[in-house]
Short mmCIF file of C-alpha atoms in Angstrom, two decimals:
data_model
loop_
_atom_site.label_atom_id
_atom_site.label_comp_id
_atom_site.label_asym_id
_atom_site.label_seq_id
_atom_site.Cartn_x
_atom_site.Cartn_y
_atom_site.Cartn_z
CA MET U 195 7.65 54.08 -22.20
CA ASP U 196 7.89 52.62 -18.70
CA GLY U 197 11.25 54.27 -17.92
CA LEU U 198 14.97 53.71 -18.20
CA VAL U 199 17.11 51.43 -16.10
CA GLU U 200 20.89 51.71 -16.07
CA PHE U 201 22.78 48.43 -15.77
CA ARG U 202 26.53 48.35 -15.25
CA THR U 203 28.53 45.70 -17.06
CA GLY U 204 31.31 43.74 -15.39
CA ASP U 205 33.88 46.10 -16.91
CA GLY U 206 32.06 49.22 -15.69
CA ALA U 207 30.25 50.31 -18.87
CA VAL U 208 26.69 51.58 -18.48
CA VAL U 209 23.86 50.05 -20.50
CA ALA U 210 20.59 52.00 -20.42
CA VAL U 211 17.50 50.03 -21.36
CA GLU U 212 13.81 50.75 -21.55
CA ALA U 213 12.34 48.77 -18.70
CA VAL U 214 8.97 47.48 -17.70
CA GLU U 215 7.37 48.73 -14.52
CA GLU U 216 7.39 46.11 -11.82
CA ARG U 217 4.03 45.48 -10.20
CA SER U 218 5.29 44.94 -6.65
CA GLY U 219 4.24 47.04 -3.67
CA SER U 220 7.53 48.94 -3.50
CA ARG U 221 8.75 51.40 -6.10
CA LEU U 222 12.28 52.36 -7.00
CA VAL U 223 13.25 55.99 -6.70
CA SER U 224 14.64 57.44 -9.89
CA ARG U 225 17.02 60.29 -10.53
CA GLY U 226 15.64 63.60 -11.72
CA ASP U 227 15.77 62.43 -15.35
CA GLY U 228 13.63 59.36 -14.62
CA THR U 229 16.51 56.87 -14.86
CA VAL U 230 16.75 54.12 -12.24
CA GLN U 231 19.95 52.33 -11.19
CA ALA U 232 19.58 48.58 -11.50
CA ALA U 233 20.16 46.34 -8.49
CA ARG U 234 22.26 43.89 -10.59
CA THR U 235 24.94 44.07 -13.22
CA PHE U 236 23.83 43.66 -16.83
CA GLU U 237 25.44 40.22 -16.96
CA GLY U 238 23.77 39.26 -13.67
CA ALA U 239 20.39 40.37 -15.00
CA LEU U 240 20.81 38.08 -18.01
CA ASP U 241 21.91 34.98 -16.03
CA GLY U 242 18.42 33.46 -15.97
CA VAL U 243 17.91 33.98 -19.69
CA ARG U 244 21.31 32.40 -20.41
CA ALA U 245 20.39 29.39 -18.27
CA ALA U 246 17.07 29.08 -20.12
CA ALA U 247 18.87 29.20 -23.49
CA GLU U 248 21.39 26.55 -22.40
CA SER U 249 18.57 24.31 -21.21
CA ALA U 250 16.60 24.77 -24.45
CA LEU U 251 19.70 23.98 -26.53
CA ARG U 252 20.24 20.75 -24.59
CA VAL U 253 16.65 19.72 -25.28
CA PHE U 254 16.98 20.21 -29.03
CA ARG U 255 20.57 18.97 -29.48
CA ASP U 256 20.33 15.86 -27.30
CA GLY U 257 17.10 14.50 -28.74
CA SER U 258 16.55 12.22 -31.69
CA LEU U 259 16.18 15.12 -34.17
CA ARG U 260 19.92 15.92 -34.26
CA PRO U 261 19.72 19.22 -36.18
CA ASP U 262 22.82 20.75 -37.75
CA GLY U 263 21.85 24.13 -36.34
CA VAL U 264 19.62 25.49 -33.58
CA GLU U 265 18.48 29.11 -33.30
CA ILE U 266 16.59 30.22 -30.22
CA GLU U 267 15.03 33.66 -29.97
CA PHE U 268 13.79 35.02 -26.67
CA GLY U 269 11.87 38.20 -26.18
CA VAL U 270 13.57 39.65 -23.09
CA LYS U 271 12.35 42.40 -20.79
CA LEU U 272 14.55 44.05 -18.19
CA ALA U 273 13.42 45.36 -14.82
CA ALA U 274 15.49 47.21 -12.22
CA GLU U 275 15.05 44.72 -9.39
CA THR U 276 14.23 41.39 -11.02
CA GLY U 277 16.66 41.69 -13.93
CA ALA U 278 15.85 40.03 -17.24
CA PHE U 279 12.91 37.76 -17.87
CA ILE U 280 11.36 36.17 -20.93
CA ALA U 281 8.80 38.58 -22.29
CA LYS U 282 5.18 37.75 -22.70
CA GLY U 283 4.33 37.54 -26.37
CA THR U 284 0.88 37.04 -27.76
CA ALA U 285 -0.40 34.40 -25.35
CA GLU U 286 2.00 33.05 -22.76
CA GLY U 287 5.62 33.80 -23.57
CA HIS U 288 7.95 34.65 -26.41
CA LEU U 289 10.22 31.88 -27.63
CA VAL U 290 11.05 31.11 -31.26
CA VAL U 291 13.05 27.97 -32.09
CA LYS U 292 14.49 27.30 -35.55
CA LEU U 293 16.09 23.92 -36.30
CA THR U 294 18.07 23.42 -39.52
CA TRP U 295 19.47 20.42 -41.31
CA SER U 296 21.97 20.60 -44.15
CA PRO U 297 21.37 18.38 -47.16
CA SER U 298 23.84 15.53 -47.48
CA THR U 299 26.56 16.06 -50.03
CA PRO U 300 26.89 13.39 -52.78
CA GLU U 301 30.29 12.36 -51.35
CA ALA U 302 28.84 11.88 -47.85
CA ALA U 303 25.89 9.89 -49.21
CA ALA U 304 28.23 7.66 -51.23
CA SER U 305 30.47 7.17 -48.20
CA ASP U 306 27.48 6.25 -46.04
CA ALA U 307 26.22 3.79 -48.66
CA ALA U 308 29.67 2.19 -49.06
CA SER U 309 29.96 1.62 -45.32
CA ALA U 310 26.52 0.04 -45.01
CA PRO U 311 26.46 -3.74 -44.32
CA GLY U 312 26.49 -5.72 -47.55
CA ALA U 313 27.46 -2.73 -49.66
CA GLY U 314 29.82 -3.40 -52.53
CA ALA U 315 29.64 -7.19 -52.23
CA ALA U 316 29.21 -8.88 -55.58
CA SER U 317 27.50 -12.24 -55.86
#
């Protein structure tokens, strides 16, 4: 375990998380129990991940695929100074995207067929 970092939420609650050790030249000083106080709030630490999720959702919702549902899974690591970042998975990063489409109901298919040009016209 790299250590614990305590993040405060906007309403003052404390969230303790196992954190990765940052590889910068400076080191944070921890309390006697090894816990470090984070430089940001918990919400502030997650801002970048939220922005990444919003961007990814736009990519999948606004394209030609038009899924009924989009699930995005990020592996997130938290560090005392840098906040949250997308965790490295097996090769480069950890991001799982699941797109779902619901089958058309018979009523919707019939409605679509009836509204098609030339539908229902008898010769």
